[in-house]
Coordinates of C-alpha atoms and ligand atoms in Angstrom, one line a residue:
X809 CA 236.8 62.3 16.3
X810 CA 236.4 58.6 14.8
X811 CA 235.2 58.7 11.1
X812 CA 231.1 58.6 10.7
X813 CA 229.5 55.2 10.6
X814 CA 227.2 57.2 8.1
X815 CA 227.8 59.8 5.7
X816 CA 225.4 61.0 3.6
X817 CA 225.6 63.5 1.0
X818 CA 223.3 65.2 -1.4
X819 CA 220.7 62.6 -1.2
X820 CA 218.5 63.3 -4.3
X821 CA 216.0 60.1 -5.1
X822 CA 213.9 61.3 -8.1
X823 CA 211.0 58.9 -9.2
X824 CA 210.1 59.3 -12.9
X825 CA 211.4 60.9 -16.2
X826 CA 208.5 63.0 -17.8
X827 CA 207.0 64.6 -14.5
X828 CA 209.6 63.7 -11.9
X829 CA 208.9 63.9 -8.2
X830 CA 211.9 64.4 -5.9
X831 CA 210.9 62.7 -2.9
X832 CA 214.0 63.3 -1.6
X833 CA 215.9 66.6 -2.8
X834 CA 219.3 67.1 -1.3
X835 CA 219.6 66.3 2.1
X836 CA 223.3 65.6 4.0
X837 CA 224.1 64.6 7.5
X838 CA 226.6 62.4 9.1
X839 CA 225.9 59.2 12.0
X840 CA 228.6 58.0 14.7
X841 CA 229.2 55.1 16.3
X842 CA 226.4 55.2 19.4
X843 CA 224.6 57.8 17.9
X844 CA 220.9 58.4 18.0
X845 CA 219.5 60.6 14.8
X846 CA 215.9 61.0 14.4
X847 CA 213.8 62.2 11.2
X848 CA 210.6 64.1 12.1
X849 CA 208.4 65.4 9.6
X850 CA 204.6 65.2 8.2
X851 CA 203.8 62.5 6.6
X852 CA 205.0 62.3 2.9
X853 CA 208.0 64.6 3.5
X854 CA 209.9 61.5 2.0
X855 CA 211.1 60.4 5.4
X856 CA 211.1 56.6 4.5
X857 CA 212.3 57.5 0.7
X858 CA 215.6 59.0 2.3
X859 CA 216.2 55.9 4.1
X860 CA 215.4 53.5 1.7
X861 CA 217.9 54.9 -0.7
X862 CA 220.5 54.5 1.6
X863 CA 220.3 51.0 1.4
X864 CA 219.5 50.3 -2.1
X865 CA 215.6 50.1 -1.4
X866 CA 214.5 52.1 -4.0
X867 CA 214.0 50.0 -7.5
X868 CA 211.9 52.1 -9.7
X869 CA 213.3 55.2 -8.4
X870 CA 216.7 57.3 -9.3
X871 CA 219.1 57.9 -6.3
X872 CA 222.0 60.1 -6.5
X873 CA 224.4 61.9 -4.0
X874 CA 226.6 59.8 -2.0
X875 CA 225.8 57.5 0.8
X876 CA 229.2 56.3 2.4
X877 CA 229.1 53.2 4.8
X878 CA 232.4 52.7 6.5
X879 CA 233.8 54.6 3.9
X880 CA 232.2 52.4 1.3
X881 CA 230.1 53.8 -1.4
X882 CA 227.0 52.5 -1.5
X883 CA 225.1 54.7 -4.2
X884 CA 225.6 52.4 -7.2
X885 CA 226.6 49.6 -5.3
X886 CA 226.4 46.0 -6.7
X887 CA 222.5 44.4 -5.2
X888 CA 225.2 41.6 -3.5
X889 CA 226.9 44.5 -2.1
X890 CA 223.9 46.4 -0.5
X891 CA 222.4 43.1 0.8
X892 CA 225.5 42.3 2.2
X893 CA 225.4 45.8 4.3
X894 CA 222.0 44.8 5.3
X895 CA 222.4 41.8 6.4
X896 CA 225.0 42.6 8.7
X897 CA 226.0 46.4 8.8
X898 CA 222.5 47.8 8.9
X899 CA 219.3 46.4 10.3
X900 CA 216.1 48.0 9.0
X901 CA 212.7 47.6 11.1
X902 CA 209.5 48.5 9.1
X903 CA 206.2 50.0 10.7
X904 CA 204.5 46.6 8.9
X905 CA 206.5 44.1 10.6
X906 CA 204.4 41.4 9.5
X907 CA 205.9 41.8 6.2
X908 CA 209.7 41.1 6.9
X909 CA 208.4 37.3 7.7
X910 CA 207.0 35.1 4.6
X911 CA 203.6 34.3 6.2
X912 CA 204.2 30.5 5.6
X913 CA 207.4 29.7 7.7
X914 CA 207.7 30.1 11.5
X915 CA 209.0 33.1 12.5
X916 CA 211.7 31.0 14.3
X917 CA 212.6 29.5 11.2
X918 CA 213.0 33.0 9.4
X919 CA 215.1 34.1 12.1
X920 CA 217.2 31.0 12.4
X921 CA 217.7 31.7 8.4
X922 CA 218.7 35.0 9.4
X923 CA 221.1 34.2 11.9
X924 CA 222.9 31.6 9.3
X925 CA 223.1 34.4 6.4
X926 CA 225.2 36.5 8.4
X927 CA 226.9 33.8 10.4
X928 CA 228.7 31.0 10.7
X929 CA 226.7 28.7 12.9
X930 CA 225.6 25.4 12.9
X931 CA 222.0 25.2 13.1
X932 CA 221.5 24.3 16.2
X933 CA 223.4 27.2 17.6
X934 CA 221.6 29.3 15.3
X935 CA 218.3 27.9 16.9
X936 CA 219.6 29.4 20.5
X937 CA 220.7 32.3 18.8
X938 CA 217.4 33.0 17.3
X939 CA 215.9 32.0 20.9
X940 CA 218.1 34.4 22.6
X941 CA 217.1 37.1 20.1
X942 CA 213.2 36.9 21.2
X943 CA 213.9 36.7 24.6
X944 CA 216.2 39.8 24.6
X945 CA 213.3 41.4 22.4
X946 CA 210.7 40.9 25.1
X947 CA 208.9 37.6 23.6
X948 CA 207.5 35.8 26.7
X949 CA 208.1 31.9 26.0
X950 CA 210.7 32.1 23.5
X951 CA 211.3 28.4 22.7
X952 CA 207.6 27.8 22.7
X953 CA 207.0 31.2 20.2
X954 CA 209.3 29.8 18.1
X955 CA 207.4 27.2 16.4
X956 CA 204.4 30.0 15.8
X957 CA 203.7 31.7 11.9
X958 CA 204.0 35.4 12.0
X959 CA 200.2 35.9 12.1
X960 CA 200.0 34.5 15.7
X961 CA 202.3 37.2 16.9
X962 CA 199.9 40.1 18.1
X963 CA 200.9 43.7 16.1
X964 CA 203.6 44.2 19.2
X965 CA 205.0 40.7 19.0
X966 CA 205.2 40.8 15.4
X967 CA 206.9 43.7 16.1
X968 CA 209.4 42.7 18.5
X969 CA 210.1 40.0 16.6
X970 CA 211.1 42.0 13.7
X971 CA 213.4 43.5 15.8
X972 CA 214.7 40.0 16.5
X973 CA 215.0 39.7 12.5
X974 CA 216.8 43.1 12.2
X975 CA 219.1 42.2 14.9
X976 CA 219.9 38.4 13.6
X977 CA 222.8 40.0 11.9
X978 CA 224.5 41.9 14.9
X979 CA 224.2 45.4 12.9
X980 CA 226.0 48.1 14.1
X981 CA 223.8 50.8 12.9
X982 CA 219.4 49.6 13.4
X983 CA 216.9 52.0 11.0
X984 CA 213.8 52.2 12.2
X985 CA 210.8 53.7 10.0
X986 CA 207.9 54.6 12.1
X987 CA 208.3 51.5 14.2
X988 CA 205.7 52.2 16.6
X989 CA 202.8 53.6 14.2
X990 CA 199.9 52.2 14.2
X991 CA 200.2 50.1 17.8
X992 CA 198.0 51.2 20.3
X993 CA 199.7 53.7 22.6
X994 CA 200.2 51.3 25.6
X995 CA 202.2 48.6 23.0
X996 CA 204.1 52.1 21.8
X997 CA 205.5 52.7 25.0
X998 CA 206.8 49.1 25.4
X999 CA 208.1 49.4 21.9
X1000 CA 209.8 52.4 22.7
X1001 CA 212.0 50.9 25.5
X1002 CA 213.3 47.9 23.7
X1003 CA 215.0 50.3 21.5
X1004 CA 216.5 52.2 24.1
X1005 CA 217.2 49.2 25.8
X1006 CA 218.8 47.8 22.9
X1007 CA 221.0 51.0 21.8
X1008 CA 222.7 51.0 25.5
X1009 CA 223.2 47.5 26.0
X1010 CA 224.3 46.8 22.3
X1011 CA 226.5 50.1 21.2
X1012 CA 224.2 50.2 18.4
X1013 CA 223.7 53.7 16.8
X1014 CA 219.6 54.2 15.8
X1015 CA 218.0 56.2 12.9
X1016 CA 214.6 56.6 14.1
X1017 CA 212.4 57.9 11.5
X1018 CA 208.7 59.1 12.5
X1019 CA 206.0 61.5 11.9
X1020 CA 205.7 61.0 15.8
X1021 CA 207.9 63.6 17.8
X1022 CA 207.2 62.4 20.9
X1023 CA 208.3 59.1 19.8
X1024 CA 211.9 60.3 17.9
X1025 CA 212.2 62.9 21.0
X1026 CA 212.1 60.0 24.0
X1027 CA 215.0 58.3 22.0
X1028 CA 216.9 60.4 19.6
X1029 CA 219.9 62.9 21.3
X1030 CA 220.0 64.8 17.6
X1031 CA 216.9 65.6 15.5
X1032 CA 216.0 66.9 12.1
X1033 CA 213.2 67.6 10.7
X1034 CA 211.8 67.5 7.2
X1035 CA 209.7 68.9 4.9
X1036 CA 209.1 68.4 1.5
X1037 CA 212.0 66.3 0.4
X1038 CA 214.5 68.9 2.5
X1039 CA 215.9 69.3 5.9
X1040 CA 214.9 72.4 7.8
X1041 CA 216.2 72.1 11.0
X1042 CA 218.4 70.2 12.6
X1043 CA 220.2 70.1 16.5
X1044 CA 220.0 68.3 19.5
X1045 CA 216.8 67.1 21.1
X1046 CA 216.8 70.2 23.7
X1047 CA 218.1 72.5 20.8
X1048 CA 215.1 71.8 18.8
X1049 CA 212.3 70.9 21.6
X1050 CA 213.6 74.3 24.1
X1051 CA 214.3 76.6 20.9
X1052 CA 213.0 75.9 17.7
X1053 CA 214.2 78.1 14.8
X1054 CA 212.4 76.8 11.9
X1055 CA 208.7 78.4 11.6
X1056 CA 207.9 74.6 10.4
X1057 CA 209.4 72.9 13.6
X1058 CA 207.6 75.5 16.0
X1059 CA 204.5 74.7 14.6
X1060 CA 205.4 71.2 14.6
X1061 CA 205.9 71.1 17.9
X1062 CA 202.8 72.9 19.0
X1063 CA 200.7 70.3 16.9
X1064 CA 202.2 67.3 18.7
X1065 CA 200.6 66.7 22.7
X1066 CA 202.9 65.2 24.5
X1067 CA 205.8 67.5 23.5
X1068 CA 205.0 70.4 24.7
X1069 CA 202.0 70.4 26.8
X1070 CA 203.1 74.2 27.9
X1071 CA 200.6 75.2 24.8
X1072 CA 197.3 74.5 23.4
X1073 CA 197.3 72.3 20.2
X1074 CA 196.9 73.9 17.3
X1075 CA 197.0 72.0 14.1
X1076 CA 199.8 73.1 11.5
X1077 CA 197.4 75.2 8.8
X1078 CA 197.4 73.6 5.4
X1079 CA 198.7 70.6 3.9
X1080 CA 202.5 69.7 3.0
X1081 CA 203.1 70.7 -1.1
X1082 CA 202.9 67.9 -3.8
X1083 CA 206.6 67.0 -4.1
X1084 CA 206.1 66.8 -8.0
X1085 CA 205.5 71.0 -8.2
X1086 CA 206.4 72.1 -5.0
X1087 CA 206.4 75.8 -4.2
X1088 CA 209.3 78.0 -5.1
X1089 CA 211.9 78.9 -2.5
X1090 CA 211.1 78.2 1.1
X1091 CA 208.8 75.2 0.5
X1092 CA 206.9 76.2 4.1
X1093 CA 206.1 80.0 2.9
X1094 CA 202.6 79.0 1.6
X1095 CA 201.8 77.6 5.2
X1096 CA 204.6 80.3 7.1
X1097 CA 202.8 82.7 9.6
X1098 CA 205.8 84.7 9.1
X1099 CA 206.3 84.0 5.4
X1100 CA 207.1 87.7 3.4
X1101 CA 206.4 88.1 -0.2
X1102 CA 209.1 88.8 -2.4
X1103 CA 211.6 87.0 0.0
X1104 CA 210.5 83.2 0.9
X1105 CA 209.1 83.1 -2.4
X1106 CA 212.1 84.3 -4.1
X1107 CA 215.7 82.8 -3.7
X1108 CA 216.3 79.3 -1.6
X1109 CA 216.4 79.9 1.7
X1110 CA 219.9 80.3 3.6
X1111 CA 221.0 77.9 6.6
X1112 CA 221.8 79.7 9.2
X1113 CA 223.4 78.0 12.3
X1114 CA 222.7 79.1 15.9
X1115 CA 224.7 79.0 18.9
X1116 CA 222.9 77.8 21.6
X1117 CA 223.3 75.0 24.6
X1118 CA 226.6 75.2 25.9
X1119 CA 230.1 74.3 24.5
X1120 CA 229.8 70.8 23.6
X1121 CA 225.7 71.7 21.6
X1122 CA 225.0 70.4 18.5
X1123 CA 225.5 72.1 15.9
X1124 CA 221.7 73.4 15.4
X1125 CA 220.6 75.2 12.0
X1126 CA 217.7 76.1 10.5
X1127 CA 217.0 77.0 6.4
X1128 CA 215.1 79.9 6.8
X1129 CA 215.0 83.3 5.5
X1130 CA 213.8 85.2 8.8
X1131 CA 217.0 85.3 10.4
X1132 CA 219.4 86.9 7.4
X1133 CA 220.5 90.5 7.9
X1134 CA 220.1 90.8 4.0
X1135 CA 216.5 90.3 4.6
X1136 CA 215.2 93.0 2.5
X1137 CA 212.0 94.0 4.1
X1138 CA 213.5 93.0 7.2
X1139 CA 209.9 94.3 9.5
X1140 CA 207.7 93.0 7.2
X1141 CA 208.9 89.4 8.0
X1142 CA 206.6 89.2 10.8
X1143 CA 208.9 88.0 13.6
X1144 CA 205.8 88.4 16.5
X1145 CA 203.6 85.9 14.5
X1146 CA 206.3 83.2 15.1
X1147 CA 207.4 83.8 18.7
X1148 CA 210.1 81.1 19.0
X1149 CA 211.9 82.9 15.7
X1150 CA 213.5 85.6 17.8
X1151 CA 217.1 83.9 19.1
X1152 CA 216.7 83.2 23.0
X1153 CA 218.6 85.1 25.8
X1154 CA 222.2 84.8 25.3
X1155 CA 222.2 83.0 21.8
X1156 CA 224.0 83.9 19.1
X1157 CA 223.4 83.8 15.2
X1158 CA 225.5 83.4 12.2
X1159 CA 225.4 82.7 8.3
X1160 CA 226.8 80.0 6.7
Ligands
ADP1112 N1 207.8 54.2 -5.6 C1 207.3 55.5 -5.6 N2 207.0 56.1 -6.8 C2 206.5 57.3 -6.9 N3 206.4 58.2 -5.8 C3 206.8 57.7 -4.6 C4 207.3 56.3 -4.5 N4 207.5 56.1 -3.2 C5 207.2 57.3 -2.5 N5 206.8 58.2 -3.4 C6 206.4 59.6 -3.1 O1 207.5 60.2 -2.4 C7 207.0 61.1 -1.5 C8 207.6 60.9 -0.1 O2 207.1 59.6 0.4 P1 207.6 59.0 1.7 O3 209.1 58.9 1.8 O4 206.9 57.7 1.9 O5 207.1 60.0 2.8 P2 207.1 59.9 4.4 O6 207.8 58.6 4.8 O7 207.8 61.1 5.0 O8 205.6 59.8 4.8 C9 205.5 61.0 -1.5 O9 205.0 62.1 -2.3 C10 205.3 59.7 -2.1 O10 204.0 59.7 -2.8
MG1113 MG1 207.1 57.0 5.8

């Protein structure tokens, strides 16, 4: 197998000295060429944190770990360095996409600018560059949009056109935060297809992050899902949408409509834990139907990988402590309260 695009390890971003919150607390994975990864999780699970420290986004914060780009560190890399990646490597799209244009130059202009950074063009080939990059983003009238300032784009022009910005550089790998929040639904859905429009024609692997599973589900092939500064689960889309393992992701995925309309909605119980104290061991137990004291309370939980969907599946793991055979009180961790907990036909389990 090629080497990742991505590889991310130990992610830790830590804002302040005295009280410190880890926003993000350890999390690992790797990104391919073509991929699709999304991250799924409530909001302030420190989703956007984790991908804004792995592009040097994070200025009053600590980040530590290891964040490899083509094999180049970029944890501690030089603000030339990490603009350089983003400017050409790595295209980021922001839910606001009003504020990646100055509000007093055309959005033409900003994307011509753009276009030049990362390329050698003369400016008028940058000017049917830029051109070409609305019309392949959806902009009707291109060459007369041009001329427009940001705030005459609607919230789905301004949208696409950020996508046109994040594209200016040809990136090989396009991060999206919650690029579709806040649109109305019918804007979503249009939003939605450029990007998997984009991926296929382009080659371009996506990190989709959301608090919106439908929305990472309809584009993502692998999914993880976060809480509280830590991965929980992680697998394919049909790993984690047919057979959820994590307590959190079940209950998730029964709060979320389109997803699984085979249930009745039920909002998760609770509220996420402040990230500056958050609860000792599994970070879910306070909100786990199947949480047992003494264990999830205890010790870290264990990831524990599952063998499920055929020979070329995902790897799909979950960090919880209702699978382990060391489970001490091993009935009182109330496996019927969290139906989806108990492997599926056929499925195997081992410890890491
Ligand atoms: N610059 C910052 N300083 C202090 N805390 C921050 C900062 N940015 C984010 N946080 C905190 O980090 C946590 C994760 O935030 P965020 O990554 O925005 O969550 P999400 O994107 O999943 O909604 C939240 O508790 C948030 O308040
Ligand atoms: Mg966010």
């Amino acid at each position: 197998m090629s080497e990742p695009l991505l590889r991310v390890e130990n992610l830790r971003t830590q804002f302040g000295r005295r009280d410190p919150l880890v926003a993000v607390d350890g999390i690992s994975y790797d990104l391919r060429a073509g991929e699709t990864l999304g991250i799924v999780g409530e909001s302030g699970a420190g989703k956007s944190v984790s991908v804004r420290s792995l592009v040097g986004l994070i200025d009053d914060g600590e980040v530590a770990g290891s964040v490899e780009w083509r094999g180049e560190e970029l944890v501690g890399a030089k603000p030339r360095e990490l603009r350089a990646v983003r400017g050409s490597g790595i295209g980021m799209v922001f839910q606001n996409a009003e504020a990646a244009f100055d509000p007093i130059e055309t959005v033409g202009r900003q994307i011509v600018e753009a276009v030049r950074a990362n390329r050698d063009l003369s400016k008028r080939d940058a000017r049917t560059e830029a051109i070409d990059l609305l019309e392949e983003v959806g902009i009707g009238d291109p060459a007369g949009r041009f001329d427009d300032y940001p705030h005459e784009y609607s919230g789905g022009m301004a949208q696409r056109a950020g996508i046109a910005m994040a594209l200016a550089g040809e990136p090989d790998l396009l991060i999206a935060d919650e690029p579709t929040t806040g649109l109305d639904v019918s804007v979503q859905a249009g939003i939605v297809d450029l990007f998997r429009d984009l991926v296929a024609e382009r080659d371009m692997s996506l990190l989709l992050i959301s608090h919106d599973l439908g929305v990472v589900s309809q584009l993502c092939e692998r999914i993880m899902v976060m809480y509280a500064g830590r991965i929980v689960e992680r697998g394919s889309r049909k790993q984690l949408l047919d057979s959820p393992r994590h307590p959190y992701t079940g209950a998730f995925l029964r709060s979320v409509p389109d997803v699984d309309v085979r249930k009745d909605l039920e909002p998760i119980g609770g509220s996420p834990p402040s990230l500056d104290d958050p609860p000792a061991g599994c970070r879910f137990h306070p909100r786990c139907p199947a949480a047992e004291a003494g264990v999830c309370d205890g010790a870290a939980p264990p990831t524990v990988s599952f063998e499920d969907g055929g020979e070329d599946a995902e790897r799909h793991e979950a960090t919880c402590h209702g699978y382990t055979d060391a489970h001490p009180g091993g009935d009182a961790f109330d496996r019927e309260a969290v139906e989806w907990i108990e492997p599926a036909d056929g499925a195997e389990r081992g410890e890491r």
